[in-house]
């Protein structure tokens, strides 16, 4: 019979495990999938991404086979997270529970046993160099621009077993966990945006017809809100001179955004299909098909204005270097508005006061279902050029000297 200590006398596995419980369809898995791909591509780390809902995941990774419990894409091992866990968990050097998802009890049992075994070995014994330490255990938190993030980032929480679990907070300051941003992303974006043929080719690939190179294109990926209804009604009736004689195209996927404007289309939701278009006055609404993350990035790069929600799309809109509205996920007691204000404060620092004020009012109106959003939109669009320049400058300031993946790698080394 082998002892508890003997069961862990093996070299420390160097792979990383990320556990993700899919919430709100694409938000949490969108963030963890981007992080996993970047870690595998740029740091050659063997990543196991454990996901509890492959069906939702397949919407942003169409090649995924929902019937397979193990598969590999972009150098990442994708594992089906069933309850109870039916794929053996082997501890690596890092264990990430994404966004406070509840880890399988079997995983916690294994790392606690590993911790106990490591603690019982005398430092100078013959087994000391062979007994693996438990993985660094991190709870990857949601992105926030709030001031308290800096003070909480990296803090350990001692578990009953004696293991430390660290809180890792993405953020916008040097003292936070940073922001997900691939090494070559800005160069790829600039190359794409340097030639209008790229966006026209993308629209064609997505089945979006009738968009000309000088038309004003807005992508919409929001939650339900009366503010969107009001904006669409305004865009329908707006005099061309108010938008520089440009036709307006709103690109809207099936889902919550579309529910907000279904009354304008004159058809039932169940009859609408991807790539359909509805022309009303100065506005054409296009129904977007689902696409993968690469094409979604390119879509944001190709539009003149982006309305986004959640966390993953919110950050990618910033990297797109285009003006945007953030529809933040609603929380109890309107706490999401505190988070919105924190971001508005830092995003607006280098904007002229009147433009910053207008951009802030537009975002808050959209988030509070305020139909006065139209008045704020009119003022915002009149400041389009300085707002666009700010959107171009912002990503360089926001990324600062390190992205989330590089900071995470360094954090693991020093923990």
Short mmCIF file of N, CA and C in Angstrom, two decimals, residues 338-411:
data_model
loop_
_atom_site.label_atom_id
_atom_site.label_comp_id
_atom_site.label_asym_id
_atom_site.label_seq_id
_atom_site.Cartn_x
_atom_site.Cartn_y
_atom_site.Cartn_z
N UNK A 338 -22.35 52.16 -10.28
CA UNK A 338 -21.11 52.55 -9.59
C UNK A 338 -19.91 52.10 -10.42
N UNK A 339 -19.99 50.87 -10.94
CA UNK A 339 -18.91 50.35 -11.78
C UNK A 339 -18.80 51.16 -13.07
N UNK A 340 -19.95 51.52 -13.63
CA UNK A 340 -19.94 52.32 -14.86
C UNK A 340 -19.30 53.68 -14.60
N UNK A 341 -19.65 54.30 -13.48
CA UNK A 341 -19.07 55.61 -13.17
C UNK A 341 -17.56 55.53 -13.00
N UNK A 342 -17.09 54.44 -12.37
CA UNK A 342 -15.65 54.28 -12.17
C UNK A 342 -14.92 54.21 -13.51
N UNK A 343 -15.52 53.49 -14.47
CA UNK A 343 -14.88 53.41 -15.79
C UNK A 343 -14.99 54.74 -16.53
N UNK A 344 -16.15 55.36 -16.48
CA UNK A 344 -16.33 56.65 -17.15
C UNK A 344 -15.29 57.65 -16.65
N UNK A 345 -15.00 57.62 -15.36
CA UNK A 345 -14.04 58.57 -14.78
C UNK A 345 -12.65 58.41 -15.40
N UNK A 346 -12.19 57.16 -15.55
CA UNK A 346 -10.84 56.99 -16.09
C UNK A 346 -10.80 57.12 -17.60
N UNK A 347 -11.87 56.70 -18.29
CA UNK A 347 -11.89 56.79 -19.75
C UNK A 347 -11.93 58.26 -20.20
N UNK A 348 -12.55 59.10 -19.38
CA UNK A 348 -12.78 60.50 -19.77
C UNK A 348 -11.67 61.45 -19.38
N UNK A 349 -10.64 60.96 -18.72
CA UNK A 349 -9.61 61.83 -18.17
C UNK A 349 -9.00 62.77 -19.21
N UNK A 350 -8.77 62.27 -20.41
CA UNK A 350 -8.10 63.07 -21.43
C UNK A 350 -9.07 63.64 -22.47
N UNK A 351 -10.36 63.51 -22.22
CA UNK A 351 -11.36 64.13 -23.09
C UNK A 351 -11.64 65.55 -22.64
N UNK A 352 -11.97 66.42 -23.57
CA UNK A 352 -12.41 67.75 -23.20
C UNK A 352 -13.66 67.62 -22.34
N UNK A 353 -13.85 68.54 -21.41
CA UNK A 353 -14.92 68.41 -20.41
C UNK A 353 -16.31 68.24 -21.02
N UNK A 354 -16.62 69.03 -22.05
CA UNK A 354 -17.96 68.95 -22.62
C UNK A 354 -18.19 67.62 -23.33
N UNK A 355 -17.15 67.11 -24.00
CA UNK A 355 -17.28 65.81 -24.68
C UNK A 355 -17.36 64.68 -23.64
N UNK A 356 -16.54 64.78 -22.60
CA UNK A 356 -16.56 63.78 -21.54
C UNK A 356 -17.93 63.73 -20.88
N UNK A 357 -18.51 64.90 -20.65
CA UNK A 357 -19.83 64.98 -20.02
C UNK A 357 -20.90 64.37 -20.91
N UNK A 358 -20.82 64.63 -22.20
CA UNK A 358 -21.80 64.08 -23.14
C UNK A 358 -21.66 62.57 -23.25
N UNK A 359 -20.42 62.10 -23.33
CA UNK A 359 -20.19 60.64 -23.43
C UNK A 359 -20.71 59.94 -22.17
N UNK A 360 -20.48 60.55 -21.02
CA UNK A 360 -20.97 59.99 -19.76
C UNK A 360 -22.49 59.94 -19.74
N UNK A 361 -23.13 61.03 -20.12
CA UNK A 361 -24.60 61.07 -20.11
C UNK A 361 -25.20 60.06 -21.08
N UNK A 362 -24.55 59.88 -22.22
CA UNK A 362 -25.04 58.90 -23.20
C UNK A 362 -24.99 57.49 -22.63
N UNK A 363 -23.89 57.15 -21.98
CA UNK A 363 -23.74 55.83 -21.38
C UNK A 363 -24.74 55.60 -20.26
N UNK A 364 -24.90 56.59 -19.39
CA UNK A 364 -25.84 56.41 -18.28
C UNK A 364 -27.28 56.36 -18.75
N UNK A 365 -27.63 57.14 -19.76
CA UNK A 365 -28.99 57.09 -20.30
C UNK A 365 -29.28 55.72 -20.89
N UNK A 366 -28.30 55.17 -21.62
CA UNK A 366 -28.50 53.86 -22.22
C UNK A 366 -28.68 52.80 -21.13
N UNK A 367 -27.93 52.92 -20.04
CA UNK A 367 -28.00 51.94 -18.97
C UNK A 367 -29.22 52.09 -18.07
N UNK A 368 -29.83 53.26 -18.11
CA UNK A 368 -30.99 53.51 -17.25
C UNK A 368 -32.29 53.55 -18.04
N UNK A 369 -32.26 53.02 -19.26
CA UNK A 369 -33.44 52.95 -20.13
C UNK A 369 -34.08 54.33 -20.32
N UNK A 370 -33.25 55.32 -20.41
CA UNK A 370 -33.70 56.70 -20.52
C UNK A 370 -33.81 57.08 -22.00
N UNK A 371 -35.00 57.41 -22.43
CA UNK A 371 -35.18 57.76 -23.84
C UNK A 371 -34.55 59.11 -24.19
N UNK A 372 -34.12 59.85 -23.17
CA UNK A 372 -33.36 61.09 -23.44
C UNK A 372 -31.99 60.79 -24.03
N UNK A 373 -31.67 59.50 -24.17
CA UNK A 373 -30.41 59.11 -24.80
C UNK A 373 -30.28 59.73 -26.19
N UNK A 374 -31.42 59.99 -26.85
CA UNK A 374 -31.38 60.57 -28.19
C UNK A 374 -30.74 61.95 -28.17
N UNK A 375 -31.12 62.77 -27.21
CA UNK A 375 -30.55 64.11 -27.10
C UNK A 375 -29.03 64.03 -26.87
N UNK A 376 -28.62 63.12 -26.01
CA UNK A 376 -27.19 62.97 -25.74
C UNK A 376 -26.45 62.42 -26.96
N UNK A 377 -27.09 61.51 -27.68
CA UNK A 377 -26.49 60.95 -28.89
C UNK A 377 -26.24 62.05 -29.92
N UNK A 378 -27.20 62.94 -30.10
CA UNK A 378 -27.04 64.03 -31.07
C UNK A 378 -25.82 64.89 -30.74
N UNK A 379 -25.63 65.17 -29.46
CA UNK A 379 -24.47 65.95 -29.04
C UNK A 379 -23.18 65.16 -29.22
N UNK A 380 -23.27 63.86 -28.93
CA UNK A 380 -22.07 63.01 -29.03
C UNK A 380 -21.60 62.90 -30.48
N UNK A 381 -22.53 62.73 -31.38
CA UNK A 381 -22.17 62.52 -32.78
C UNK A 381 -21.58 63.80 -33.39
N UNK A 382 -21.94 64.95 -32.81
CA UNK A 382 -21.36 66.21 -33.30
C UNK A 382 -19.90 66.35 -32.89
N UNK A 383 -19.48 65.53 -31.91
CA UNK A 383 -18.07 65.54 -31.47
C UNK A 383 -17.35 64.29 -31.95
N UNK A 384 -17.77 63.80 -33.08
CA UNK A 384 -17.29 62.51 -33.57
C UNK A 384 -15.77 62.47 -33.78
N UNK A 385 -15.19 63.52 -34.33
CA UNK A 385 -13.76 63.49 -34.65
C UNK A 385 -12.88 63.44 -33.40
N UNK A 386 -13.08 64.32 -32.42
CA UNK A 386 -12.25 64.19 -31.20
C UNK A 386 -12.54 62.91 -30.43
N UNK A 387 -13.78 62.45 -30.47
CA UNK A 387 -14.11 61.20 -29.78
C UNK A 387 -13.40 60.02 -30.45
N UNK A 388 -13.32 60.05 -31.78
CA UNK A 388 -12.61 59.00 -32.51
C UNK A 388 -11.12 59.03 -32.21
N UNK A 389 -10.54 60.21 -32.13
CA UNK A 389 -9.12 60.31 -31.82
C UNK A 389 -8.83 59.79 -30.42
N UNK A 390 -9.73 60.11 -29.50
CA UNK A 390 -9.57 59.60 -28.13
C UNK A 390 -9.66 58.08 -28.09
N UNK A 391 -10.60 57.53 -28.85
CA UNK A 391 -10.75 56.08 -28.92
C UNK A 391 -9.51 55.42 -29.47
N UNK A 392 -8.80 56.11 -30.36
CA UNK A 392 -7.56 55.59 -30.94
C UNK A 392 -6.41 55.64 -29.94
N UNK A 393 -6.38 56.69 -29.13
CA UNK A 393 -5.30 56.85 -28.16
C UNK A 393 -5.49 55.97 -26.92
N UNK A 394 -6.73 55.75 -26.55
CA UNK A 394 -7.05 55.08 -25.29
C UNK A 394 -6.41 53.69 -25.14
N UNK A 395 -6.44 52.81 -26.14
CA UNK A 395 -5.89 51.46 -25.93
C UNK A 395 -4.43 51.46 -25.49
N UNK A 396 -3.64 52.39 -26.01
CA UNK A 396 -2.23 52.45 -25.63
C UNK A 396 -2.10 52.81 -24.16
N UNK A 397 -2.91 53.77 -23.72
CA UNK A 397 -2.89 54.18 -22.31
C UNK A 397 -3.41 53.06 -21.41
N UNK A 398 -4.46 52.38 -21.85
CA UNK A 398 -5.12 51.37 -21.02
C UNK A 398 -4.26 50.13 -20.82
N UNK A 399 -3.59 49.70 -21.88
CA UNK A 399 -2.76 48.50 -21.77
C UNK A 399 -1.54 48.74 -20.90
N UNK A 400 -1.06 49.97 -20.89
CA UNK A 400 0.14 50.34 -20.14
C UNK A 400 1.31 49.45 -20.53
N UNK A 401 2.07 48.98 -19.56
CA UNK A 401 3.30 48.26 -19.90
C UNK A 401 3.15 46.75 -19.88
N UNK A 402 1.98 46.23 -19.52
CA UNK A 402 1.83 44.77 -19.44
C UNK A 402 0.35 44.39 -19.53
N UNK A 403 0.09 43.27 -20.17
CA UNK A 403 -1.26 42.77 -20.29
C UNK A 403 -1.53 41.74 -19.19
N UNK A 404 -2.76 41.27 -19.11
CA UNK A 404 -3.15 40.34 -18.04
C UNK A 404 -2.34 39.05 -18.08
N UNK A 405 -2.15 38.48 -19.26
CA UNK A 405 -1.45 37.19 -19.36
C UNK A 405 -0.02 37.31 -18.84
N UNK A 406 0.69 38.36 -19.23
CA UNK A 406 2.08 38.50 -18.78
C UNK A 406 2.15 38.75 -17.28
N UNK A 407 1.21 39.53 -16.75
CA UNK A 407 1.19 39.76 -15.30
C UNK A 407 0.83 38.48 -14.55
N UNK A 408 -0.04 37.68 -15.13
CA UNK A 408 -0.43 36.42 -14.49
C UNK A 408 0.75 35.46 -14.44
N UNK A 409 1.49 35.36 -15.54
CA UNK A 409 2.67 34.49 -15.57
C UNK A 409 3.67 34.91 -14.50
N UNK A 410 3.89 36.21 -14.36
CA UNK A 410 4.81 36.71 -13.35
C UNK A 410 4.28 36.46 -11.93
N UNK A 411 2.97 36.59 -11.77
CA UNK A 411 2.35 36.36 -10.46
C UNK A 411 2.56 34.92 -10.00
#
